[in-house]
Amino acid sequence: MAEAVERTPAEWQAYLERAPFHRWLGLRFAAVEPGRVEIVCPFREELVSDPDVPYLHGGLIATLLDVAGDYAVATRIGRGVPTVDMRVDYLRAAGKEDLRVVGTVAKLGRSLSVADAECRGADGKTIALGRILYSTR
Amino acid sequence: MAEAVERTPAEWQAYLERAPFHRWLGLRFAAVEPGRVEIVCPFREELVSDPDVPYLHGGLIATLLDVAGDYAVATRIGRGVPTVDMRVDYLRAAGKEDLRVVGTVAKLGRSLSVADAECRGADGKTIALGRILYSTR
Amino acid sequence: MAEAVERTPAEWQAYLERAPFHRWLGLRFAAVEPGRVEIVCPFREELVSDPDVPYLHGGLIATLLDVAGDYAVATRIGRGVPTVDMRVDYLRAAGKEDLRVVGTVAKLGRSLSVADAECRGADGKTIALGRILYSTR
Amino acid sequence: MAEAVERTPAEWQAYLERAPFHRWLGLRFAAVEPGRVEIVCPFREELVSDPDVPYLHGGLIATLLDVAGDYAVATRIGRGVPTVDMRVDYLRAAGKEDLRVVGTVAKLGRSLSVADAECRGADGKTIALGRILYSTR
């Protein structure tokens, strides 16, 4: 297995923000450790799907799961990796709230790696689960 | 199977735009027919993931697949439906380009329905495939 | 959430063996508790996929993951449930060995439930992961 | 893309039967062409899951989808390939009947390839869909 990568929290945050989409979403690391990251996504009105209920867009949640898994792998190999495929399970709807997503490495391989991700609402309850395959060649 | 739902193209577009996220993305229907929709997502800079390559964010592509599958089902039952789970296969990276996503109904059931979705780049090549389960109770 | 179901170990084993396919495979419970089961599948020659390497068939492993998730849900609601969809991640090949599969309930819902399953080889290493959706209406 | 592989139908059948599990299942090719295979699985009592309904085991169906996708890829690259991950959607139960599974190549890549598979009952109706990722390095 690869060694954990040395970066300061500020360096990880800067790396996350290289992506214009992450900047627009306002993503920020709440924790970074070898093989595990925690990312917060603050609520913004543009992310709403159904304005009547209201609830946040499932595409946003898929995005967060993918990002968390990706950076969990990045803590082990030093760089973001292309996503090969992803499964998302939506367990409950997200309201107008900040979301927190945790990514962990399930298997670090030479050419392919698997991460798990969990998205939680403001009350800590699980909103969605992700299992994601990344290319790590 | 449910009958196809009668709405004019303008009514479908208005229905799509009820979601603030769809408005922000600038999504528009290129085609709506019973059990099949085609949606265009115009390029915008905030959607970029890696600014060096550059390529569009995988979370955007997952979002588009989910939306296309959802509205394909909506053409049969008259309303958007909650996503239960989703698989996304990323086949090639998307550059700074408009994307087109096609959603079709694979199975319309009383409580659960399956849709397929395909995201294509400006050259018509497949960028990603989605298979998505919706709750249609 | 449903209460745990009262059955003796022998009753669970008899319930598992109602399925001719489980009997042919020789599946037996190593543990049954509320929301979690552990099942052993003894090696038999017919389960081999590639006789040269040799390794066990991936279809067998998918079967075991599905069974473990199903009975994990059964410990909560009292009966086996239809599988709606499933994701399997194969992490390493299985040799000519007994397999052990653990199923746990990730979300118990009124109409749909999610289980996780993990298949391990004789050395305890993870061979495959499953995430499975069941209909629990 | 790889060229189609030259083998006679009898050679493909012999290649399929190298796997003890395929022999036990009695799998036989109904069609083999570049990028597409059709395989028949005759009914046998050991494959039943619920003897009361009765219906065939979901693990069998997952197995068939995986095999069909694998051999569809094999028609393009000349050999069976390891499965990386798989999604199965179960659309309806299979009774005591012969099953037919069709596998097609969705994307042939240098290191990873995607196949689609569809399992049909004796009446030709779709029983399950598979989307499967294979390692083709």
XYZ file of C-alpha atoms in Angstrom:
548
model
C 0.000 0.000 0.000
C 1.095 3.520 -0.690
C 2.317 5.635 2.158
C 0.103 8.426 3.388
C 0.831 11.677 1.615
C 2.202 14.623 3.558
C 0.243 17.817 3.012
C -0.911 20.412 5.489
C -4.662 20.964 5.929
C -4.317 24.250 4.027
C -2.577 22.455 1.168
C -5.355 19.865 0.970
C -7.961 22.629 0.950
C -6.094 24.418 -1.853
C -5.918 21.153 -3.781
C -9.674 20.629 -3.354
C -10.327 24.151 -4.605
C -8.397 23.701 -7.817
C -11.696 22.432 -9.232
C -13.996 25.317 -10.186
C -17.007 23.119 -9.340
C -15.710 22.557 -5.790
C -15.175 26.303 -5.379
C -18.680 27.053 -6.593
C -20.060 24.477 -4.138
C -17.966 25.958 -1.339
C -16.597 22.560 -0.297
C -14.211 22.501 2.629
C -12.373 19.762 4.448
C -13.506 19.098 8.010
C -10.893 16.333 8.364
C -8.146 14.739 6.310
C -6.263 11.692 7.484
C -4.629 8.755 5.697
C -7.399 6.901 3.878
C -10.259 9.050 5.182
C -11.637 12.526 4.525
C -14.598 14.509 5.751
C -15.966 17.316 3.602
C -18.678 19.883 4.306
C -20.960 21.310 1.631
C -22.814 24.426 2.776
C -26.408 24.867 1.672
C -27.120 27.172 -1.229
C -30.436 27.819 -2.947
C -29.259 26.769 -6.416
C -28.856 23.194 -5.147
C -32.535 22.659 -4.482
C -34.349 20.087 -6.588
C -37.981 20.263 -5.555
C -38.754 23.763 -4.205
C -42.082 22.658 -2.695
C -40.919 19.928 -0.346
C -38.094 21.292 -0.383
C -35.165 18.948 -0.903
C -31.669 19.020 -2.295
C -30.796 17.587 -5.698
C -29.702 13.951 -5.841
C -27.049 14.942 -8.362
C -25.430 17.111 -5.714
C -25.359 14.175 -3.328
C -23.808 11.903 -5.968
C -21.223 14.634 -6.569
C -20.321 14.814 -2.885
C -19.976 11.036 -2.554
C -17.705 10.933 -5.587
C -15.551 13.797 -4.302
C -15.201 12.268 -0.841
C -14.165 8.895 -2.223
C -11.753 10.514 -4.620
C -9.967 12.535 -1.958
C -9.898 9.569 0.416
C -7.887 7.758 -2.266
C -5.843 10.923 -2.855
C -4.676 10.866 0.773
C -3.008 7.556 -0.030
C -1.565 8.155 -3.469
C -1.103 11.906 -3.533
C -3.432 12.945 -6.346
C -7.028 12.922 -7.451
C -8.028 9.941 -9.568
C -10.490 9.333 -12.421
C -13.769 7.736 -11.418
C -14.505 4.506 -13.282
C -17.960 3.760 -11.916
C -20.142 4.513 -8.941
C -23.163 3.229 -7.085
C -25.284 5.607 -5.055
C -28.019 4.532 -2.627
C -30.346 7.311 -1.537
C -31.648 6.510 1.943
C -33.544 9.698 2.810
C -34.114 13.141 1.323
C -31.900 16.085 2.263
C -33.594 19.324 3.231
C -32.213 22.872 3.103
C -29.184 22.022 5.166
C -25.420 21.760 5.141
C -24.253 18.297 4.159
C -21.274 16.375 5.444
C -19.704 13.565 3.472
C -17.159 11.042 4.686
C -14.980 9.088 2.277
C -12.893 6.038 3.196
C -10.671 3.721 1.186
C -12.089 0.181 1.005
C -9.335 -1.230 -1.195
C -6.212 0.404 -2.506
C -4.942 -1.432 -5.558
C -2.209 -0.820 -8.071
C -4.566 -0.202 -10.966
C -8.007 0.049 -9.348
C -9.188 1.231 -5.940
C -12.555 1.162 -4.199
C -13.843 3.814 -1.826
C -16.926 4.054 0.348
C -18.662 7.333 1.022
C -21.492 8.369 3.286
C -23.447 11.603 3.136
C -25.042 12.867 6.335
C -27.478 15.658 7.049
C -27.286 18.336 9.730
C -28.755 15.881 12.265
C -26.036 13.325 11.529
C -28.419 10.852 9.895
C -27.284 9.039 6.776
C -28.728 10.518 3.594
C -26.908 8.425 1.023
C -24.217 5.789 0.573
C -21.728 5.565 -2.263
C -19.403 2.825 -3.459
C -17.012 4.051 -6.080
C -14.285 2.578 -8.252
C -11.296 4.703 -9.215
C -8.469 4.176 -11.663
C -5.200 4.392 -9.728
C -2.653 3.359 -12.302
C -48.334 0.485 -18.060
C -49.285 4.081 -17.555
C -50.421 6.091 -20.507
C -48.132 8.749 -21.867
C -48.744 12.106 -20.254
C -50.007 15.009 -22.340
C -47.930 18.152 -21.953
C -46.688 20.607 -24.514
C -42.928 21.011 -24.969
C -43.157 24.366 -23.211
C -44.952 22.769 -20.285
C -42.272 20.093 -19.987
C -39.570 22.756 -20.068
C -41.369 24.733 -17.350
C -41.660 21.545 -15.292
C -37.933 20.880 -15.698
C -37.145 24.433 -14.599
C -39.078 24.180 -11.368
C -35.832 22.859 -9.897
C -33.431 25.698 -9.065
C -30.505 23.358 -9.828
C -31.823 22.693 -13.337
C -32.228 26.426 -13.911
C -28.696 27.110 -12.738
C -27.415 24.374 -15.065
C -29.455 25.818 -17.941
C -30.941 22.418 -18.828
C -33.335 22.326 -21.745
C -35.269 19.571 -23.454
C -34.170 18.721 -26.971
C -36.874 16.048 -27.214
C -39.675 14.643 -25.079
C -41.668 11.609 -26.125
C -43.410 8.829 -24.204
C -40.715 6.947 -22.308
C -37.793 8.932 -23.721
C -36.274 12.386 -23.210
C -33.247 14.190 -24.536
C -31.774 17.042 -22.497
C -28.979 19.481 -23.318
C -26.635 20.935 -20.697
C -24.680 23.933 -21.972
C -21.070 24.294 -20.888
C -20.266 26.700 -18.088
C -16.937 27.306 -16.397
C -18.135 26.444 -12.887
C -18.671 22.828 -14.000
C -15.012 22.133 -14.647
C -13.294 19.586 -12.433
C -9.651 19.602 -13.467
C -8.747 23.001 -14.944
C -5.479 21.713 -16.404
C -6.745 18.933 -18.647
C -9.513 20.397 -18.681
C -12.526 18.182 -18.067
C -16.021 18.435 -16.669
C -16.936 17.175 -13.206
C -18.157 13.589 -12.913
C -20.775 14.774 -10.437
C -22.304 16.904 -13.183
C -22.503 13.863 -15.438
C -24.126 11.765 -12.698
C -26.612 14.603 -12.218
C -27.508 14.667 -15.897
C -27.998 10.889 -16.064
C -30.258 11.006 -13.032
C -32.308 13.894 -14.451
C -32.714 12.237 -17.845
C -33.858 8.947 -16.312
C -36.217 10.762 -13.987
C -37.940 12.735 -16.740
C -38.116 9.664 -18.975
C -40.177 8.044 -16.221
C -42.111 11.309 -15.766
C -43.278 11.138 -19.381
C -45.069 7.904 -18.446
C -46.488 8.723 -15.033
C -46.819 12.493 -15.132
C -44.438 13.571 -12.390
C -40.838 13.460 -11.279
C -39.961 10.544 -9.026
C -37.514 9.954 -6.144
C -34.299 8.208 -7.082
C -33.682 5.039 -5.081
C -30.250 4.115 -6.413
C -28.054 4.640 -9.412
C -25.076 3.171 -11.219
C -22.876 5.385 -13.341
C -20.196 4.108 -15.731
C -17.768 6.756 -16.928
C -16.489 5.756 -20.369
C -14.490 8.845 -21.373
C -13.792 12.314 -20.023
C -15.899 15.289 -21.094
C -14.087 18.435 -22.199
C -15.333 22.033 -22.233
C -18.401 21.205 -24.271
C -22.166 21.081 -24.221
C -23.455 17.694 -23.098
C -26.501 15.832 -24.300
C -28.168 13.167 -22.202
C -30.797 10.688 -23.319
C -33.055 8.915 -20.825
C -35.252 5.910 -21.609
C -37.546 3.762 -19.495
C -36.253 0.192 -19.163
C -39.060 -1.027 -16.915
C -42.121 0.781 -15.674
C -43.472 -0.884 -12.555
C -46.171 -0.057 -10.068
C -43.789 0.597 -7.199
C -40.343 0.661 -8.817
C -39.124 1.643 -12.280
C -35.765 1.379 -14.005
C -34.377 3.865 -16.500
C -31.299 3.904 -18.666
C -29.439 7.089 -19.485
C -26.574 7.923 -21.804
C -24.504 11.100 -21.775
C -22.864 12.158 -25.031
C -20.329 14.816 -25.874
C -20.438 17.405 -28.647
C -19.053 14.792 -31.084
C -21.868 12.370 -30.235
C -19.571 9.874 -28.515
C -20.762 8.244 -25.304
C -19.266 9.800 -22.187
C -21.161 7.871 -19.528
C -23.953 5.365 -18.967
C -26.443 5.348 -16.120
C -28.852 2.755 -14.818
C -31.192 4.180 -12.251
C -33.980 2.896 -10.020
C -36.887 5.183 -9.149
C -39.731 4.859 -6.688
C -42.973 5.127 -8.648
C -45.554 4.322 -6.017
C -37.821 -0.515 12.875
C -38.982 -4.063 13.141
C -38.141 -6.074 16.192
C -35.609 -8.839 15.896
C -37.242 -12.151 15.052
C -37.145 -15.023 17.505
C -35.888 -18.246 15.966
C -33.453 -20.801 17.282
C -30.215 -21.379 15.352
C -31.609 -24.709 14.153
C -34.756 -22.973 12.922
C -32.691 -20.424 10.984
C -30.633 -23.217 9.456
C -33.806 -25.056 8.435
C -35.150 -21.845 6.935
C -31.934 -21.355 4.945
C -32.132 -24.915 3.663
C -35.645 -24.540 2.298
C -33.925 -23.338 -0.879
C -32.661 -26.280 -2.961
C -29.794 -24.087 -4.208
C -28.642 -23.419 -0.631
C -28.780 -27.131 0.120
C -26.744 -27.960 -2.962
C -24.180 -25.323 -1.943
C -24.109 -26.701 1.595
C -24.578 -23.260 3.164
C -24.680 -23.118 6.927
C -25.022 -20.287 9.420
C -21.949 -19.552 11.515
C -23.819 -16.763 13.327
C -27.266 -15.192 13.343
C -28.058 -12.085 15.345
C -30.473 -9.197 14.836
C -29.418 -7.405 11.653
C -26.346 -9.565 10.998
C -25.629 -13.052 9.721
C -22.511 -15.026 8.933
C -22.721 -17.908 6.479
C -20.129 -20.490 5.444
C -19.959 -22.001 1.971
C -17.749 -25.102 1.821
C -15.608 -25.620 -1.251
C -16.791 -28.026 -3.908
C -15.235 -28.746 -7.277
C -18.297 -27.774 -9.331
C -17.874 -24.156 -8.192
C -14.563 -23.638 -9.928
C -14.444 -21.141 -12.778
C -10.943 -21.318 -14.187
C -9.461 -24.775 -13.518
C -5.927 -23.665 -14.406
C -5.436 -20.843 -11.908
C -7.669 -22.183 -10.156
C -10.322 -19.837 -8.809
C -13.954 -19.936 -7.776
C -16.725 -18.594 -9.956
C -17.722 -14.949 -9.503
C -21.344 -15.977 -9.842
C -20.981 -18.056 -6.702
C -19.610 -15.066 -4.846
C -22.472 -12.856 -6.039
C -24.853 -15.562 -4.847
C -23.302 -15.647 -1.380
C -23.411 -11.854 -1.017
C -27.059 -11.808 -2.023
C -27.940 -14.614 0.395
C -26.098 -12.990 3.306
C -27.805 -9.628 2.745
C -31.168 -11.290 2.388
C -30.925 -13.235 5.649
C -29.542 -10.194 7.478
C -32.796 -8.439 6.539
C -34.739 -11.596 7.420
C -33.430 -11.435 10.986
C -35.280 -8.125 11.292
C -38.512 -8.798 9.474
C -38.888 -12.544 9.829
C -38.762 -13.706 6.226
C -36.591 -13.738 3.135
C -37.154 -10.834 0.759
C -36.962 -10.331 -3.027
C -33.770 -8.744 -4.278
C -34.369 -5.569 -6.302
C -30.816 -4.813 -7.375
C -27.262 -5.506 -6.344
C -23.747 -4.203 -6.771
C -20.804 -6.536 -6.402
C -17.169 -5.429 -6.192
C -14.640 -8.215 -6.687
C -11.488 -7.323 -4.766
C -9.435 -10.505 -5.160
C -9.866 -13.966 -6.589
C -11.000 -16.869 -4.404
C -9.035 -20.107 -4.600
C -10.151 -23.635 -3.752
C -11.272 -22.704 -0.273
C -14.287 -22.410 2.015
C -15.834 -18.966 1.846
C -17.426 -16.987 4.646
C -19.887 -14.204 3.968
C -21.184 -11.623 6.424
C -24.391 -9.708 5.806
C -25.512 -6.622 7.722
C -28.525 -4.332 7.428
C -27.555 -0.818 6.323
C -31.083 0.555 6.240
C -34.331 -1.088 7.178
C -37.237 0.678 5.498
C -40.936 0.013 5.234
C -40.841 -0.702 1.502
C -37.130 -0.951 0.676
C -34.092 -2.037 2.672
C -30.371 -1.953 1.970
C -27.860 -4.539 3.128
C -24.096 -4.762 2.942
C -22.284 -8.032 2.514
C -18.648 -9.041 2.591
C -17.168 -12.292 1.350
C -13.928 -13.488 2.926
C -11.532 -16.255 2.080
C -10.031 -18.876 4.373
C -7.328 -16.358 5.413
C -9.948 -13.794 6.441
C -9.091 -11.402 3.606
C -11.933 -9.671 1.797
C -12.724 -11.254 -1.556
C -15.766 -9.198 -2.526
C -18.197 -6.552 -1.304
C -21.899 -6.381 -2.032
C -24.497 -3.661 -1.615
C -27.973 -4.930 -2.177
C -31.479 -3.495 -2.252
C -34.413 -5.640 -1.117
C -38.136 -5.139 -1.330
C -39.525 -5.261 2.218
C -43.139 -4.261 1.712
C -10.571 -2.046 -30.926
C -9.498 -5.636 -31.028
C -10.413 -7.727 -34.013
C -13.047 -10.362 -33.625
C -11.555 -13.694 -32.619
C -11.796 -16.669 -34.966
C -13.170 -19.771 -33.291
C -15.704 -22.288 -34.481
C -18.946 -22.664 -32.520
C -17.658 -25.992 -31.183
C -14.455 -24.314 -30.015
C -16.419 -21.589 -28.207
C -18.564 -24.239 -26.543
C -15.465 -26.150 -25.437
C -13.995 -22.901 -24.089
C -17.210 -22.224 -22.120
C -17.116 -25.727 -20.690
C -13.602 -25.424 -19.338
C -15.286 -24.015 -16.222
C -16.644 -26.798 -14.011
C -19.429 -24.464 -12.869
C -20.561 -23.911 -16.473
C -20.560 -27.654 -17.066
C -22.623 -28.271 -13.951
C -25.087 -25.612 -15.089
C -25.215 -27.145 -18.565
C -24.632 -23.789 -20.263
C -24.524 -23.802 -24.049
C -24.071 -21.113 -26.646
C -27.114 -20.354 -28.775
C -25.159 -17.712 -30.697
C -21.652 -16.276 -30.784
C -20.744 -13.294 -32.921
C -18.223 -10.475 -32.535
C -19.222 -8.505 -29.448
C -22.365 -10.520 -28.702
C -23.215 -13.926 -27.276
C -26.394 -15.748 -26.409
C -26.277 -18.525 -23.821
C -28.965 -20.948 -22.675
C -29.190 -22.321 -19.137
C -31.494 -25.323 -18.856
C -33.662 -25.637 -15.774
C -32.560 -27.935 -13.011
C -34.144 -28.453 -9.603
C -31.043 -27.508 -7.600
C -31.339 -23.933 -8.909
C -34.638 -23.215 -7.186
C -34.659 -20.591 -4.454
C -38.162 -20.583 -3.043
C -39.748 -24.016 -3.576
C -43.250 -22.743 -2.739
C -43.647 -20.023 -5.352
C -41.456 -21.518 -7.053
C -38.738 -19.331 -8.478
C -35.114 -19.605 -9.509
C -32.287 -18.257 -7.376
C -31.163 -14.667 -7.990
C -27.577 -15.803 -7.613
C -28.021 -18.020 -10.655
C -29.293 -15.061 -12.641
C -26.352 -12.906 -11.541
C -24.069 -15.751 -12.605
C -25.631 -15.931 -16.065
C -25.384 -12.166 -16.606
C -21.727 -12.212 -15.598
C -20.951 -15.154 -17.883
C -22.734 -13.595 -20.861
C -20.916 -10.274 -20.462
C -17.616 -12.041 -20.022
C -17.929 -14.122 -23.183
C -19.196 -11.112 -25.146
C -15.887 -9.435 -24.292
C -14.050 -12.696 -25.020
C -15.349 -12.651 -28.596
C -13.389 -9.428 -29.061
C -10.183 -10.143 -27.209
C -9.937 -13.907 -27.373
C -10.127 -14.904 -23.737
C -12.297 -14.717 -20.644
C -11.631 -11.725 -18.409
C -11.786 -11.041 -14.655
C -14.927 -9.288 -13.466
C -14.208 -6.047 -11.596
C -17.727 -5.119 -10.560
C -21.312 -5.729 -11.576
C -24.778 -4.283 -11.206
C -27.792 -6.518 -11.464
C -31.383 -5.288 -11.730
C -34.002 -7.953 -11.115
C -37.127 -7.042 -13.076
C -39.304 -10.125 -12.538
C -39.001 -13.549 -10.958
C -37.966 -16.588 -13.016
C -40.041 -19.728 -12.680
C -39.044 -23.328 -13.375
C -37.890 -22.599 -16.888
C -34.885 -22.513 -19.172
C -33.205 -19.116 -19.164
C -31.554 -17.317 -22.051
C -28.981 -14.608 -21.484
C -27.616 -12.190 -24.042
C -24.334 -10.359 -23.518
C -23.104 -7.408 -25.567
C -20.013 -5.222 -25.373
C -20.866 -1.634 -24.434
C -17.283 -0.383 -24.411
C -14.086 -2.184 -25.274
C -11.119 -0.448 -23.675
C -7.471 -1.236 -23.369
C -7.576 -1.782 -19.607
C -11.287 -1.857 -18.767
C -14.362 -2.918 -20.715
C -18.076 -2.656 -20.028
C -20.685 -5.208 -21.069
C -24.451 -5.288 -20.878
C -26.376 -8.468 -20.298
C -30.037 -9.346 -20.330
C -31.625 -12.490 -18.954
C -34.918 -13.633 -20.474
C -37.415 -16.276 -19.520
C -38.999 -18.935 -21.694
C -41.606 -16.386 -22.845
C -38.898 -13.958 -23.978
C -39.662 -11.411 -21.269
C -36.767 -9.703 -19.516
C -36.035 -11.158 -16.103
C -32.928 -9.173 -15.224
C -30.409 -6.680 -16.563
C -26.689 -6.600 -15.856
C -24.008 -4.003 -16.382
C -20.580 -5.373 -15.750
C -17.028 -4.074 -15.731
C -14.163 -6.356 -16.777
C -10.421 -5.978 -16.594
C -9.050 -6.328 -20.127
C -5.414 -5.450 -19.673
